[in-house]
Amino acid sequence: MGYTKKTLQELDLIDNFLSNAIASNKELNEPFYRLLLSVLLGKEIKEVRVLAQQIIPAATPELRGIRMDVEITEYEEETVTNVYDLEPHLKDGMNLPRHNRYYQAKIDGRYLRRGVKDFSAIPNLYVITITNYDVFGKDYMMYTVHNRCDEIPELDYDDGLQFIYFYTKGQKGGSQAIKNMLTYIQNSDSKNAVDDATRMLDSYVMKVKNLPEVEAGYMTLGDWIDGIEEELRKDIRAELTEEVKKEVTEKVTEEVTEKVTEEVTERVTEEVTEEVTKRVTREVQEQNIATIIEMFHDYHETKENVLIKIRAKFPENADRAEALVEKYWQESMI
């Protein structure tokens, strides 16, 4: 797989592909995320519905929509009581508090029909972010954020909204059960399944990883990247071949004899072929690198890790790897 060195069996729950594969599995997604949320939030989770990669479009073309990685809605007597937006993040530098503020606004906008005046009908919303880096730098395994009154901190301001940031390597706050769960999310190896909850999650993870359709989907992702590379190579070669023909023809026409023409053609063709080969290789590699960087970006890889992987995969471009990552990382940001 061009975009990651991990095999499917090596993927962790914090990896976007695996979390979405579980969320898309109709047999396992509800018990899996009910158990996950009950441990992380320390409360009973009732009947739920799980959806992966939910798109909420922008109100107008010039504005930005959102894509929710995993949306869990909790029901009580067929009424939505709680909405959980679960977002694993492997990349830093997004200003997650403002990112989540925007997501919260887009999500809330779906749960109140026109004409309804009772705003208590809006369900509680939990925007849950799980990262392998410390968003706030205080080494807590969880940060729970909600609105409050500055003048009267003890005032109960119940707007039904909570932002919760889980740091998989945090040492402070939380409980042993949460710590066990976060450790397993960071490194989803059976050796890290140390209590009943993580052992149950591990059984779900192993089952999903061994599903043929999940393996096929993971391999298809790599094939798609390879296909893009091959198409780019064909297009560039076709375009440059025409340029070579034109250059050689112009040089041959300038010679005065058939013999000189033959000699010059041979020499020029060799030079041009060498030059074009270098140019084709460089352009194809840059396009390939750009495609891989964008794929890393979509699957929440960090810029630092991308730089390391690009240098390893394309050693001949190591001297300009940093510039390429910076260039295409910015272009892939949305």
Protein backbone atom coordinates (compact mmCIF):
# COMPACT_ATOMS: atom_id res chain seq x y z
CA MET A 1 0.00 0.00 0.00
CA GLY A 2 1.53 3.24 -1.10
CA TYR A 3 -0.07 5.49 1.50
CA THR A 4 0.89 3.60 4.66
CA LYS A 5 3.35 1.02 5.85
CA LYS A 6 0.68 -0.65 7.98
CA THR A 7 -1.07 -3.80 6.91
CA LEU A 8 -4.77 -4.18 7.63
CA GLN A 9 -3.95 -6.37 10.65
CA GLU A 10 -1.68 -3.63 12.01
CA LEU A 11 -4.31 -0.87 11.89
CA ASP A 12 -5.46 0.63 15.19
CA LEU A 13 -8.84 2.02 16.19
CA ILE A 14 -7.47 5.55 15.97
CA ASP A 15 -6.84 4.94 12.25
CA ASN A 16 -9.68 6.36 10.20
CA PHE A 17 -10.07 3.34 7.90
CA LEU A 18 -10.57 0.83 10.73
CA SER A 19 -12.97 3.00 12.73
CA ASN A 20 -15.08 3.57 9.61
CA ALA A 21 -14.99 -0.13 8.71
CA ILE A 22 -16.47 -0.98 12.11
CA ALA A 23 -19.01 1.85 11.91
CA SER A 24 -20.12 0.54 8.49
CA ASN A 25 -20.65 -3.03 9.74
CA LYS A 26 -24.36 -3.40 10.53
CA GLU A 27 -23.83 -6.46 12.71
CA LEU A 28 -21.12 -5.05 14.97
CA ASN A 29 -21.35 -1.25 14.90
CA GLU A 30 -24.11 -0.81 17.50
CA PRO A 31 -22.69 -3.06 20.27
CA PHE A 32 -19.16 -1.85 19.52
CA TYR A 33 -19.87 1.86 19.84
CA ARG A 34 -22.35 1.39 22.68
CA LEU A 35 -19.59 -0.30 24.68
CA LEU A 36 -16.93 2.22 23.64
CA LEU A 37 -19.06 5.21 24.63
CA SER A 38 -20.23 3.66 27.90
CA VAL A 39 -16.59 3.30 29.04
CA LEU A 40 -15.33 6.66 27.78
CA LEU A 41 -18.32 8.62 29.11
CA GLY A 42 -18.90 6.52 32.24
CA LYS A 43 -22.62 6.12 31.69
CA GLU A 44 -25.15 3.64 30.36
CA ILE A 45 -25.77 3.94 26.63
CA LYS A 46 -29.19 2.79 25.45
CA GLU A 47 -30.41 1.96 21.95
CA VAL A 48 -28.19 3.52 19.29
CA ARG A 49 -27.87 3.92 15.54
CA VAL A 50 -24.41 4.23 14.00
CA LEU A 51 -23.55 5.93 10.72
CA ALA A 52 -20.12 6.31 9.10
CA GLN A 53 -18.86 9.23 7.01
CA GLN A 54 -21.98 11.37 7.36
CA ILE A 55 -21.93 14.37 5.02
CA ILE A 56 -23.70 17.60 5.99
CA PRO A 57 -23.58 19.88 2.93
CA ALA A 58 -23.02 23.62 3.04
CA ALA A 59 -26.03 25.93 2.99
CA THR A 60 -24.68 27.70 -0.11
CA PRO A 61 -21.96 26.72 -2.64
CA GLU A 62 -19.39 29.19 -1.34
CA LEU A 63 -19.58 27.84 2.23
CA ARG A 64 -18.04 24.69 3.68
CA GLY A 65 -19.87 21.49 4.56
CA ILE A 66 -18.64 18.86 7.02
CA ARG A 67 -17.96 15.12 7.06
CA MET A 68 -18.58 13.36 10.38
CA ASP A 69 -16.36 10.30 10.80
CA VAL A 70 -18.78 8.39 13.03
CA GLU A 71 -22.21 9.63 14.15
CA ILE A 72 -24.00 7.76 16.94
CA THR A 73 -27.56 8.69 17.81
CA GLU A 74 -29.07 7.39 21.06
CA TYR A 75 -32.80 6.76 21.29
CA GLU A 76 -35.34 6.46 24.05
CA GLU A 77 -38.86 5.45 23.03
CA GLU A 78 -37.97 6.23 19.38
CA THR A 79 -36.92 9.79 20.27
CA VAL A 80 -33.35 10.95 19.73
CA THR A 81 -32.02 11.97 23.14
CA ASN A 82 -28.26 12.17 22.54
CA VAL A 83 -26.05 12.65 19.49
CA TYR A 84 -22.39 11.65 19.59
CA ASP A 85 -19.97 12.92 16.93
CA LEU A 86 -16.89 10.72 17.27
CA GLU A 87 -13.77 11.99 15.47
CA PRO A 88 -10.37 10.26 15.65
CA HIS A 89 -7.63 12.74 14.73
CA LEU A 90 -4.03 11.88 13.85
CA LYS A 91 -3.01 15.31 12.64
CA ASP A 92 -2.20 18.43 14.63
CA GLY A 93 -2.47 22.09 13.70
CA MET A 94 -6.21 22.13 12.92
CA ASN A 95 -7.30 24.41 15.80
CA LEU A 96 -9.62 21.66 16.99
CA PRO A 97 -11.70 23.83 19.37
CA ARG A 98 -12.83 26.09 16.50
CA HIS A 99 -13.06 23.11 14.14
CA ASN A 100 -15.43 21.44 16.62
CA ARG A 101 -17.40 24.64 17.15
CA TYR A 102 -18.19 24.65 13.42
CA TYR A 103 -19.10 20.95 13.42
CA GLN A 104 -21.41 21.50 16.40
CA ALA A 105 -23.29 24.26 14.60
CA LYS A 106 -23.79 22.16 11.47
CA ILE A 107 -24.94 19.12 13.46
CA ASP A 108 -27.41 21.03 15.67
CA GLY A 109 -28.99 22.58 12.60
CA ARG A 110 -30.47 19.21 11.60
CA TYR A 111 -32.49 18.56 14.74
CA LEU A 112 -35.10 21.30 14.87
CA ARG A 113 -37.87 21.46 12.30
CA ARG A 114 -39.21 24.70 10.90
CA GLY A 115 -41.98 26.15 13.03
CA VAL A 116 -41.01 24.32 16.22
CA LYS A 117 -40.76 26.82 19.08
CA ASP A 118 -39.73 24.48 21.88
CA PHE A 119 -35.94 24.35 21.67
CA SER A 120 -35.81 21.65 24.33
CA ALA A 121 -36.47 19.29 21.42
CA ILE A 122 -32.82 19.62 20.39
CA PRO A 123 -31.02 16.48 21.64
CA ASN A 124 -27.90 16.63 23.74
CA LEU A 125 -24.74 16.76 21.63
CA TYR A 126 -21.37 15.29 22.53
CA VAL A 127 -18.55 16.26 20.17
CA ILE A 128 -15.90 13.66 21.00
CA THR A 129 -12.35 13.98 19.66
CA ILE A 130 -9.72 11.26 20.19
CA THR A 131 -6.10 12.24 19.50
CA ASN A 132 -2.65 10.74 19.97
CA TYR A 133 -1.31 14.21 20.82
CA ASP A 134 -2.20 16.52 23.70
CA VAL A 135 -4.46 19.29 22.40
CA PHE A 136 -4.09 21.39 25.56
CA GLY A 137 -0.67 20.27 26.78
CA LYS A 138 -1.70 19.39 30.35
CA ASP A 139 -1.24 15.57 30.14
CA TYR A 140 -4.88 14.76 30.96
CA MET A 141 -6.41 11.69 29.36
CA MET A 142 -9.67 13.63 28.90
CA TYR A 143 -10.74 17.26 28.81
CA THR A 144 -14.50 17.93 29.19
CA VAL A 145 -15.55 21.38 27.99
CA HIS A 146 -18.99 23.01 28.22
CA ASN A 147 -20.52 26.46 28.46
CA ARG A 148 -20.81 28.17 31.82
CA CYS A 149 -21.49 31.54 33.42
CA ASP A 150 -18.27 33.38 34.34
CA GLU A 151 -19.93 35.46 37.04
CA ILE A 152 -21.57 32.47 38.73
CA PRO A 153 -19.47 29.38 37.92
CA GLU A 154 -21.76 27.12 39.95
CA LEU A 155 -24.80 28.19 37.91
CA ASP A 156 -26.32 25.21 36.09
CA TYR A 157 -26.23 26.29 32.44
CA ASP A 158 -27.73 23.27 30.71
CA ASP A 159 -27.55 23.78 26.94
CA GLY A 160 -27.00 20.07 26.32
CA LEU A 161 -23.61 20.57 24.68
CA GLN A 162 -20.27 19.02 25.62
CA PHE A 163 -16.93 18.92 23.87
CA ILE A 164 -14.77 16.05 25.10
CA TYR A 165 -11.13 15.64 24.03
CA PHE A 166 -9.50 12.28 24.78
CA TYR A 167 -5.70 12.06 24.69
CA THR A 168 -4.65 8.42 24.26
CA LYS A 169 -1.33 8.89 26.10
CA GLY A 170 -2.61 11.11 28.93
CA GLN A 171 -1.74 10.23 32.52
CA LYS A 172 -4.00 12.53 34.58
CA GLY A 173 -7.73 12.48 35.27
CA GLY A 174 -10.17 9.84 34.09
CA SER A 175 -10.34 6.29 35.42
CA GLN A 176 -8.40 3.07 34.95
CA ALA A 177 -11.15 1.81 32.64
CA ILE A 178 -10.80 4.92 30.44
CA LYS A 179 -7.01 4.60 30.45
CA ASN A 180 -7.28 0.96 29.37
CA MET A 181 -9.67 1.90 26.59
CA LEU A 182 -7.51 4.76 25.31
CA THR A 183 -4.42 2.56 25.33
CA TYR A 184 -6.28 -0.01 23.24
CA ILE A 185 -7.53 2.66 20.83
CA GLN A 186 -3.95 3.90 20.35
CA ASN A 187 -2.52 0.39 19.91
CA SER A 188 -5.26 -2.12 19.09
CA ASP A 189 -3.21 -5.22 19.83
CA SER A 190 -4.73 -8.10 21.79
CA LYS A 191 -2.00 -7.69 24.42
CA ASN A 192 -3.60 -4.32 25.31
CA ALA A 193 -7.03 -5.92 25.87
CA VAL A 194 -6.64 -6.08 29.67
CA ASP A 195 -10.22 -5.89 30.99
CA ASP A 196 -13.67 -7.12 29.98
CA ALA A 197 -14.51 -4.05 27.89
CA THR A 198 -11.28 -3.97 25.89
CA ARG A 199 -11.34 -7.76 25.41
CA MET A 200 -14.84 -7.48 23.98
CA LEU A 201 -13.77 -4.62 21.69
CA ASP A 202 -10.76 -6.65 20.61
CA SER A 203 -13.01 -9.51 19.54
CA TYR A 204 -15.03 -7.09 17.40
CA VAL A 205 -11.87 -5.60 15.89
CA MET A 206 -10.44 -9.03 15.01
CA LYS A 207 -13.70 -10.03 13.36
CA VAL A 208 -13.84 -6.89 11.22
CA LYS A 209 -10.19 -7.15 10.19
CA ASN A 210 -10.81 -10.68 8.90
CA LEU A 211 -13.84 -9.78 6.79
CA PRO A 212 -13.10 -10.27 3.06
CA GLU A 213 -14.91 -7.07 2.10
CA VAL A 214 -12.82 -5.01 4.53
CA GLU A 215 -9.59 -6.51 3.24
CA ALA A 216 -10.73 -5.87 -0.34
CA GLY A 217 -11.59 -2.27 0.49
CA TYR A 218 -8.20 -1.69 2.08
CA MET A 219 -6.38 -3.18 -0.91
CA THR A 220 -8.56 -1.23 -3.35
CA LEU A 221 -7.35 1.96 -1.73
CA GLY A 222 -3.77 1.06 -2.60
CA ASP A 223 -4.74 -0.06 -6.11
CA TRP A 224 -6.47 3.26 -6.66
CA ILE A 225 -3.28 5.14 -5.86
CA ASP A 226 -1.26 2.89 -8.18
CA GLY A 227 -3.82 3.41 -10.93
CA ILE A 228 -3.57 7.18 -10.64
CA GLU A 229 0.22 6.93 -10.90
CA GLU A 230 0.03 4.81 -14.06
CA GLU A 231 -2.49 7.12 -15.74
CA LEU A 232 -0.34 10.14 -14.93
CA ARG A 233 2.70 8.41 -16.38
CA LYS A 234 0.87 7.59 -19.62
CA ASP A 235 -0.50 11.11 -20.02
CA ILE A 236 2.85 12.78 -19.40
CA ARG A 237 4.71 10.43 -21.73
CA ALA A 238 2.18 10.99 -24.53
CA GLU A 239 2.45 14.76 -24.16
CA LEU A 240 6.23 14.79 -24.03
CA THR A 241 6.59 12.40 -26.97
CA GLU A 242 4.97 15.00 -29.22
CA GLU A 243 7.36 17.63 -27.89
CA VAL A 244 10.35 15.37 -28.62
CA LYS A 245 9.20 14.78 -32.19
CA LYS A 246 8.88 18.50 -32.78
CA GLU A 247 12.29 19.28 -31.29
CA VAL A 248 14.07 16.57 -33.31
CA THR A 249 12.34 17.54 -36.54
CA GLU A 250 13.34 21.16 -36.19
CA LYS A 251 16.99 20.24 -35.59
CA VAL A 252 17.07 17.80 -38.53
CA THR A 253 15.63 20.37 -40.93
CA GLU A 254 18.50 22.72 -40.19
CA GLU A 255 21.16 20.27 -41.48
CA VAL A 256 22.29 20.55 -45.12
CA THR A 257 23.05 16.97 -46.08
CA GLU A 258 21.41 13.61 -45.59
CA LYS A 259 24.53 12.27 -43.88
CA VAL A 260 24.81 15.13 -41.44
CA THR A 261 21.08 14.94 -40.87
CA GLU A 262 21.38 11.27 -39.88
CA GLU A 263 24.30 11.92 -37.54
CA VAL A 264 22.67 14.93 -35.89
CA THR A 265 19.35 13.15 -35.53
CA GLU A 266 20.99 10.29 -33.69
CA ARG A 267 22.92 12.58 -31.39
CA VAL A 268 20.01 14.92 -30.71
CA THR A 269 17.61 12.05 -30.16
CA GLU A 270 19.89 10.56 -27.53
CA GLU A 271 20.24 13.89 -25.74
CA VAL A 272 16.55 14.66 -25.89
CA THR A 273 15.62 11.15 -24.79
CA GLU A 274 17.87 11.45 -21.76
CA GLU A 275 16.49 14.88 -20.91
CA VAL A 276 12.89 13.79 -21.37
CA THR A 277 13.40 10.65 -19.32
CA LYS A 278 14.66 12.76 -16.43
CA ARG A 279 11.80 15.20 -16.84
CA VAL A 280 9.15 12.44 -17.03
CA THR A 281 10.55 10.69 -13.98
CA ARG A 282 10.66 13.91 -11.95
CA GLU A 283 7.15 15.02 -12.92
CA VAL A 284 5.60 11.60 -12.39
CA GLN A 285 7.27 11.26 -9.02
CA GLU A 286 6.05 14.68 -7.93
CA GLN A 287 2.47 13.84 -8.99
CA ASN A 288 2.76 10.51 -7.20
CA ILE A 289 4.07 12.21 -4.06
CA ALA A 290 1.24 14.77 -4.21
CA THR A 291 -1.37 12.01 -4.47
CA ILE A 292 0.11 10.11 -1.56
CA ILE A 293 0.33 13.27 0.59
CA GLU A 294 -3.35 13.99 -0.03
CA MET A 295 -4.26 10.42 0.90
CA PHE A 296 -2.21 10.67 4.11
CA HIS A 297 -4.06 13.93 4.85
CA ASP A 298 -7.51 12.32 4.37
CA TYR A 299 -6.56 9.48 6.71
CA HIS A 300 -5.41 11.88 9.45
CA GLU A 301 -1.67 11.25 9.30
CA THR A 302 0.63 13.92 10.80
CA LYS A 303 2.75 16.12 8.57
CA GLU A 304 5.91 14.97 10.36
CA ASN A 305 5.14 11.30 9.73
CA VAL A 306 4.30 12.03 6.10
CA LEU A 307 7.70 13.72 5.64
CA ILE A 308 9.50 10.68 7.06
CA LYS A 309 7.55 8.29 4.82
CA ILE A 310 8.06 10.37 1.68
CA ARG A 311 11.82 10.50 2.28
CA ALA A 312 11.88 6.72 2.80
CA LYS A 313 9.79 5.90 -0.27
CA PHE A 314 11.45 8.45 -2.58
CA PRO A 315 15.10 8.73 -1.47
CA GLU A 316 16.01 10.44 -4.74
CA ASN A 317 13.67 13.27 -3.71
CA ALA A 318 14.82 13.45 -0.09
CA ASP A 319 16.40 16.87 -0.60
CA ARG A 320 13.11 18.40 -1.68
CA ALA A 321 10.71 16.20 0.31
CA GLU A 322 10.05 18.91 2.91
CA ALA A 323 9.15 21.47 0.23
CA LEU A 324 6.83 18.99 -1.53
CA VAL A 325 5.05 18.02 1.70
CA GLU A 326 4.56 21.69 2.58
CA LYS A 327 3.27 22.49 -0.91
CA TYR A 328 0.76 19.68 -1.29
CA TRP A 329 -0.25 19.48 2.36
CA GLN A 330 -1.47 23.09 2.13
CA GLU A 331 -3.24 22.39 -1.15
CA SER A 332 -5.03 19.41 0.33
CA MET A 333 -6.38 21.33 3.31
CA ILE A 334 -10.09 22.03 3.06
